[in-house]
CSV table of C-alpha atoms in Angstrom, one decimal:
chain,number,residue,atom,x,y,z
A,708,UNK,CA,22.8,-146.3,-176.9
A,709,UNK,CA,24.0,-142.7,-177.3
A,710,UNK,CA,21.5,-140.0,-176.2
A,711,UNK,CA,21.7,-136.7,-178.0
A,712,UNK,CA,19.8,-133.9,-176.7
A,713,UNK,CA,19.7,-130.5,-175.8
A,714,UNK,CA,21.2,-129.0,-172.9
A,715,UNK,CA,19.9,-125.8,-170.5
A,716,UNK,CA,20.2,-126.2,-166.4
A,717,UNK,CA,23.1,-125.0,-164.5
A,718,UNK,CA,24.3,-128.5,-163.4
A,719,UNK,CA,24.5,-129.8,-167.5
A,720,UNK,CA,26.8,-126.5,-168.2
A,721,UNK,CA,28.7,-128.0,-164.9
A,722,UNK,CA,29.2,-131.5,-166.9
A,723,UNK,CA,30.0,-129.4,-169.7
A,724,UNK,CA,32.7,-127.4,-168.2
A,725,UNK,CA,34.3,-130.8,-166.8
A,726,UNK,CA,34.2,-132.5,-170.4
A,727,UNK,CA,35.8,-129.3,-171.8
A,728,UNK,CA,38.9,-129.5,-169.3
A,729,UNK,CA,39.2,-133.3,-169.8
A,730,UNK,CA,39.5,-132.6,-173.9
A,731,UNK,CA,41.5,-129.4,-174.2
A,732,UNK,CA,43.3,-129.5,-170.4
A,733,UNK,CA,42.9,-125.3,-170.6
A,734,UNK,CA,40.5,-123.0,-168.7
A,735,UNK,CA,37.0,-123.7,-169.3
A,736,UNK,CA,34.3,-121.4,-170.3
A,737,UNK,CA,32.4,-119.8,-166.9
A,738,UNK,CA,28.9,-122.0,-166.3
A,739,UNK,CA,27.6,-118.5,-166.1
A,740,UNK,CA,28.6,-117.4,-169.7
A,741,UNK,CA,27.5,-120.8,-171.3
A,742,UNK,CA,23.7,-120.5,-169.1
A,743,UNK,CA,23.3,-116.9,-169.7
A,744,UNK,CA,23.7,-117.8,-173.6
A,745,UNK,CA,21.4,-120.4,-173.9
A,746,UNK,CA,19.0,-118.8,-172.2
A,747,UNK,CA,19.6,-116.3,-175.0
A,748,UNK,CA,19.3,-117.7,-178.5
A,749,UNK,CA,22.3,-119.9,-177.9
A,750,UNK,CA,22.4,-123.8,-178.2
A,751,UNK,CA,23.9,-126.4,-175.8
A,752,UNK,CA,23.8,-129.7,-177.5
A,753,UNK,CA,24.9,-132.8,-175.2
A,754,UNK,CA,25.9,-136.5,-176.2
A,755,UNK,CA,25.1,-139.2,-173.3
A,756,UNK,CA,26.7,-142.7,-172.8
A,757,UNK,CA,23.9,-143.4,-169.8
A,758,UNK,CA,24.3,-140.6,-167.3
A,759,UNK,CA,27.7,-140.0,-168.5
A,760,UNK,CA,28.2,-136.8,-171.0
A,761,UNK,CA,30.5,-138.1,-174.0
A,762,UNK,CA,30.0,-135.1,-175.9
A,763,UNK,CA,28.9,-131.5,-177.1
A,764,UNK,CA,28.2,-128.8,-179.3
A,765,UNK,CA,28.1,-125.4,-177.8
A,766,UNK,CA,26.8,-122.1,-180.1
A,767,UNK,CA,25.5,-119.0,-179.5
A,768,UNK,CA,23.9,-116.5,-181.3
A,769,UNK,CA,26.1,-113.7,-183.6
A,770,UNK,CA,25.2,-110.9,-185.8
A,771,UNK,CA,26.8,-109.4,-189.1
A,772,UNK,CA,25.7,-107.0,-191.9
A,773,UNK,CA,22.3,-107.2,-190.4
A,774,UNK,CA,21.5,-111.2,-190.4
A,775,UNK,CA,21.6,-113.6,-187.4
A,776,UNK,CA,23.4,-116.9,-187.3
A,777,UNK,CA,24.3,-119.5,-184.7
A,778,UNK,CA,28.1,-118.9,-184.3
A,779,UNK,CA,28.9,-122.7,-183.4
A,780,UNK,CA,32.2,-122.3,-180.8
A,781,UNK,CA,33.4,-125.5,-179.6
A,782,UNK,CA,32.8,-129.0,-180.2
A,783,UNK,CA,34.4,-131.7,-177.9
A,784,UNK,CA,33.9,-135.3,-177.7
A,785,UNK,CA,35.7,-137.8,-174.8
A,786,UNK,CA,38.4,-139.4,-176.5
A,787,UNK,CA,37.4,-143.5,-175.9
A,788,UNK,CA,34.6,-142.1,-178.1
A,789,UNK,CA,35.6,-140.4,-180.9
A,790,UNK,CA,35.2,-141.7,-184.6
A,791,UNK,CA,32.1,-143.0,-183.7
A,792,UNK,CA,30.3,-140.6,-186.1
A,793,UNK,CA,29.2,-138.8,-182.2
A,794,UNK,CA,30.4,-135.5,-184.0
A,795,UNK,CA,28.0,-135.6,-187.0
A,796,UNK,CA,25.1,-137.0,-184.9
A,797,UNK,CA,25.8,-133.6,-182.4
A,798,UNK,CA,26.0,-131.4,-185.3
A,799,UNK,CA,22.4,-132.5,-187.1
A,800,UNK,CA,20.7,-132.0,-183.9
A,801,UNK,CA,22.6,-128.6,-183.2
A,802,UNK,CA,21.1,-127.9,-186.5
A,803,UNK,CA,17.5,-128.9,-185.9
A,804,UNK,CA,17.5,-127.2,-182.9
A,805,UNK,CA,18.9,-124.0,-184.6
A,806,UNK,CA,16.3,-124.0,-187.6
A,807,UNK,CA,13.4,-124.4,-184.8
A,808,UNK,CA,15.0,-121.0,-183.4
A,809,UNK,CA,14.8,-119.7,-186.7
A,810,UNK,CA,18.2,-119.5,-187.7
A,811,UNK,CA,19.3,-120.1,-191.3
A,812,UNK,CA,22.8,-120.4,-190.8
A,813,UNK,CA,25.4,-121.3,-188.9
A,814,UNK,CA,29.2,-120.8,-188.8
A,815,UNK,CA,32.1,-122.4,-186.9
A,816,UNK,CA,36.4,-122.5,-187.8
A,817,UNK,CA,38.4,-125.6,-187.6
A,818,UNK,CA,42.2,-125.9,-188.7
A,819,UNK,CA,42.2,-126.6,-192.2
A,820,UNK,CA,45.0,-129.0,-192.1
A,821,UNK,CA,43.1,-131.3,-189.5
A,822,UNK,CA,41.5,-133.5,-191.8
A,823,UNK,CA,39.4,-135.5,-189.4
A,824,UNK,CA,37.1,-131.9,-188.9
A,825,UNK,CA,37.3,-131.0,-192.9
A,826,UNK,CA,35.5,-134.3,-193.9
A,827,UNK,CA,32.6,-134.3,-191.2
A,828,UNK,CA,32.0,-130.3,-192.2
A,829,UNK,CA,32.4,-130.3,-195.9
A,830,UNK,CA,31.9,-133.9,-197.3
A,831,UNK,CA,29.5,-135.2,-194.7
A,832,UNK,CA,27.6,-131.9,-193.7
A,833,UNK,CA,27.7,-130.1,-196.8
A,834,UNK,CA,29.6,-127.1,-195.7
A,835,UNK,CA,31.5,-124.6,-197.5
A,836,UNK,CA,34.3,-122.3,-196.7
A,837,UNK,CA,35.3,-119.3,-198.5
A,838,UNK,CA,37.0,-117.4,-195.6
A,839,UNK,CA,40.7,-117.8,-194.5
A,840,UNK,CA,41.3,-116.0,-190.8
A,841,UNK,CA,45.2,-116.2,-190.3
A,842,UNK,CA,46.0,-116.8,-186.3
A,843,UNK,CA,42.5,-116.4,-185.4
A,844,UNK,CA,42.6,-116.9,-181.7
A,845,UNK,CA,46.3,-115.6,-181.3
A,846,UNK,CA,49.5,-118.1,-179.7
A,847,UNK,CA,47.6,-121.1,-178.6
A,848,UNK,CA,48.9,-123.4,-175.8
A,849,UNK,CA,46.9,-126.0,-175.7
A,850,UNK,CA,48.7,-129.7,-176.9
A,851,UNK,CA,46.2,-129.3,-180.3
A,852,UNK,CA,47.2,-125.8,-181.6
A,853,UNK,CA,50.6,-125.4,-179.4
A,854,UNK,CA,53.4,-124.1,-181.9
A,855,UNK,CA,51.8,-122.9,-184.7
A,856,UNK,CA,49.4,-119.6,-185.9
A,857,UNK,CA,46.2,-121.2,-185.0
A,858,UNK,CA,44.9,-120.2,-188.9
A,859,UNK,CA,41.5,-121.3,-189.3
A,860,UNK,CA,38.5,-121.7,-192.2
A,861,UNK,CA,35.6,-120.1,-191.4
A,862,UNK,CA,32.9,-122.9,-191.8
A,863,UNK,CA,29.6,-121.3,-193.2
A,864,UNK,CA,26.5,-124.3,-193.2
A,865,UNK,CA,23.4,-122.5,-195.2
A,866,UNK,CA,20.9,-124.9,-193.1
A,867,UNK,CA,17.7,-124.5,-194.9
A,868,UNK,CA,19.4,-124.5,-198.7
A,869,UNK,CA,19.2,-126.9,-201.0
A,870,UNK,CA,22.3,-127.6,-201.0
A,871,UNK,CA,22.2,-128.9,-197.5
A,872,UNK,CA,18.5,-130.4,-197.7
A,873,UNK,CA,18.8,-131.7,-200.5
A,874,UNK,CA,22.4,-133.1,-200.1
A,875,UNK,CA,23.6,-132.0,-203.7
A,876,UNK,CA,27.0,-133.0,-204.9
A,877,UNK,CA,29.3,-130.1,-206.2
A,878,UNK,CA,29.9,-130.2,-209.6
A,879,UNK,CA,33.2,-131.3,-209.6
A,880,UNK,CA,35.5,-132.0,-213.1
A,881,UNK,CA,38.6,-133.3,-213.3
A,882,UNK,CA,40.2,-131.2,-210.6
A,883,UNK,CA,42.9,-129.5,-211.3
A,884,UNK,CA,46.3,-129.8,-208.7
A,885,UNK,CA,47.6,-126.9,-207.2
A,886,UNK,CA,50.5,-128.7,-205.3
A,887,UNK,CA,51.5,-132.5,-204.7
A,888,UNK,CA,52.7,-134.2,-201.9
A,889,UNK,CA,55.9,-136.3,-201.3
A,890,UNK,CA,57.4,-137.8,-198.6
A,891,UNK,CA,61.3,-137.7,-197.6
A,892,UNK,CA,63.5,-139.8,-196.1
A,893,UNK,CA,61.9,-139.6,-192.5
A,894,UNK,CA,58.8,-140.6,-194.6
A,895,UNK,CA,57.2,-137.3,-193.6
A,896,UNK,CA,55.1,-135.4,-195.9
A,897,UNK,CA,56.5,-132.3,-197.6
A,898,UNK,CA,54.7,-129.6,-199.5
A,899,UNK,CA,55.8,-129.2,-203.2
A,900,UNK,CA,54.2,-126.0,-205.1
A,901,UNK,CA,52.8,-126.7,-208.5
A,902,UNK,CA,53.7,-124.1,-211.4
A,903,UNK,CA,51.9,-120.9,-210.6
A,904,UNK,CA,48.8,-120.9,-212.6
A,905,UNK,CA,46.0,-118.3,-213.4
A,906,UNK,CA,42.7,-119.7,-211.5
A,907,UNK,CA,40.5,-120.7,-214.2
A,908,UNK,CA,39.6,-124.1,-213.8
A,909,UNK,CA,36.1,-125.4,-212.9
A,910,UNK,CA,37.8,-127.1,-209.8
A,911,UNK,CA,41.0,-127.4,-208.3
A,912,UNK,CA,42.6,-130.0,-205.5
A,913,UNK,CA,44.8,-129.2,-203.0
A,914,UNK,CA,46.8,-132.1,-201.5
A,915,UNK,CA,47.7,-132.3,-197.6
A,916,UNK,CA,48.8,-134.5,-195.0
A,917,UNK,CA,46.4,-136.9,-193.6
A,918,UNK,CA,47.5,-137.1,-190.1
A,919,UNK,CA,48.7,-133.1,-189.0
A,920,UNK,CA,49.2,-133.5,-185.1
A,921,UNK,CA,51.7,-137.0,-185.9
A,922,UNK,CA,53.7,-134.6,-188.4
A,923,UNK,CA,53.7,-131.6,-185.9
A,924,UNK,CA,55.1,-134.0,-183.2
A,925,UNK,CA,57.6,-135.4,-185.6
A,926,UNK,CA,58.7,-131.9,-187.1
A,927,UNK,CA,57.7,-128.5,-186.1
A,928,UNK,CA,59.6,-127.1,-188.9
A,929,UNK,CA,57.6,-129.0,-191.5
A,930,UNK,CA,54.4,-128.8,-190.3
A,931,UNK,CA,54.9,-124.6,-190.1
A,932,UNK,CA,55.6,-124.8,-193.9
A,933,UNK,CA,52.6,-126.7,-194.5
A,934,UNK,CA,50.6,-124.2,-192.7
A,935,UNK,CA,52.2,-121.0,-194.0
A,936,UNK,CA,52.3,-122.8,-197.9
A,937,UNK,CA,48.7,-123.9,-197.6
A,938,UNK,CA,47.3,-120.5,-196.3
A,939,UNK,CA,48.7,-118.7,-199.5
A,940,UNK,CA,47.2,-121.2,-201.9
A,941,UNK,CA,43.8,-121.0,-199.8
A,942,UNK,CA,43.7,-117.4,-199.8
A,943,UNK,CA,44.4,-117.0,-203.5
A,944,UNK,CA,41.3,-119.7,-204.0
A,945,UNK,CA,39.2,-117.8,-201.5
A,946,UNK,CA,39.9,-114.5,-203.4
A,947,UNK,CA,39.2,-116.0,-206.7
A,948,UNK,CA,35.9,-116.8,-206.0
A,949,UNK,CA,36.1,-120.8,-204.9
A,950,UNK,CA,34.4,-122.7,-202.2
A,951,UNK,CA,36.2,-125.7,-200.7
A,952,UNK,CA,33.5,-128.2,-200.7
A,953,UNK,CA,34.9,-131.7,-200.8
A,954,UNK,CA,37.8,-133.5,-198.4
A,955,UNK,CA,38.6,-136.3,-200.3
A,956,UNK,CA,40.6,-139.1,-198.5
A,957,UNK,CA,43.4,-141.6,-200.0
A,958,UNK,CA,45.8,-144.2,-198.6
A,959,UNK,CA,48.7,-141.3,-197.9
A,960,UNK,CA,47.4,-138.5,-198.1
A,961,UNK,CA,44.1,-136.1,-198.0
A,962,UNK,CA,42.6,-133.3,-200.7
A,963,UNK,CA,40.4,-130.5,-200.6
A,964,UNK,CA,38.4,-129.5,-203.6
A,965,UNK,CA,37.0,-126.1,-204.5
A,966,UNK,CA,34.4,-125.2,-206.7
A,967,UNK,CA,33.7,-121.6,-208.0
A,968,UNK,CA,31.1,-120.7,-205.2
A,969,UNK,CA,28.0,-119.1,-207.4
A,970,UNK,CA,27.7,-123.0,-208.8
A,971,UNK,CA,26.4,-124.1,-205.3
A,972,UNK,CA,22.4,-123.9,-204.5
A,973,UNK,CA,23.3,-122.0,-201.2
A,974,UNK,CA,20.0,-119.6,-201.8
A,975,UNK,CA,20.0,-116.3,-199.3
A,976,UNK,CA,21.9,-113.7,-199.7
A,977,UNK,CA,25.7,-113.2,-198.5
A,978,UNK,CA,26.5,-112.0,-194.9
């Protein structure tokens, strides 16, 4: 039996810290930074296998155009765990938690061509993204994010709209394909560009590989065009108005689809 709950004394941010080395292998965040935020509107949400920590959700409070949100930093789960649905279970509590504070919303970024973390935060928690940050946290060394501009989306979850409580579906049409995706003689995936269209379409798709890190281990020169052919077909989506809102898996391959954003029920009004 897993045991989520939340997290606040010095010695959990000390189990914390030692989860966080044992996933990433980098520096780990200072106890004293982690304590002093949740002590401070921030949220430390812990996964338990018995007395052992499995798993968290760290978040602390950040501030733009004059509106609050829980700015939702790291996630980490033990790897003899993982795909256990331990991430979505973390992130509905971080969410509880955060309403009961009296947030509305919360953002986080993941890597947009790591398909595991698009389906758990658009198709399973109903979040959208309409920002594209290129190299958001600068030459990464860790064995994740080593090699590459560590591009991200910047996750937005409206927690009290209905889009999220209720759990609507996006309107999605026949989506229209931006690129496809073939595989050479390596069997690797490679990126081909679809003819250059005005954005008009209710929605669009937008193939990529289903399994990023294999690829990056296999060819560093292919997985930096994916990243650097994907970012300028995001960018042009993001600018045009469109909200990816769907990852939609298949036997080779993975898809995001993007809707024009003023068609979701995200109530509020925009940071």
């Amino acid at each position: 039996m897993i045991e989520i709950r939340e997290l606040k004394t010095i010695q959990e941010m000390e189990q914390i810290q030692e989860l966080e080395f044992k996933v990433w292998g980098t520096e780990t965040i200072p106890t004293h930074q982690t304590l002093t935020a949740v002590k401070n509107g921030g949220i430390m949400v812990g996964a338990y296998d018995g007395e052992q920590l499995i798993g968290f959700s760290y978040g602390f409070a950040g501030f733009h155009n004059g509106k609050c949100y829980l700015c939702s930093h790291m996630l980490g789960i033990d790897e003899a765990y993982r795909s256990q649905g331990i991430g979505e279970k973390l992130k509905h509590t971080q969410r509880d938690i955060a309403i009961a504070k009296g947030y509305e919303r919360m953002h986080w970024t993941y890597d947009p061509l790591e398909t595991r973390n698009g389906y758990l935060n658009l198709s399973k928690l109903n979040g959208i993204c309409d920002t594209y940050v290129e190299n958001c946290y600068g030459e990464m060394q860790d064995g994740f994010n080593q090699g590459l501009p560590s591009d991200r989306f910047e996750l937005h979850w409206h927690l009290t709209s209905p889009y999220v409580v209720e759990n609507h579906e996006p309107t999605i049409e026949e989506a229209a394909a931006l690129n496809t995706l073939i595989f050479n003689e390596e069997n690797l995936p490679v990126f081909v560009a679809g003819k250059e269209q005005e954005l008009t379409q209710a929605a669009y798709s937008l193939a990529i590989p289903k399994d990023f890190q294999a690829l990056k281990s296999a060819s560093q020169e292919l997985a930096m065009d994916w990243r650097l052919q994907t970012r300028t077909l995001f960018k042009r989506l993001f600018k045009a108005g469109y909200a990816a809102v769907r990852l939609q898996p298949s036997e080779t391959y993975n898809e995001y689809i993007f809707v024009k954003k003023e068609t979701l029920a995200l109530g509020g009004e925009p940071l």
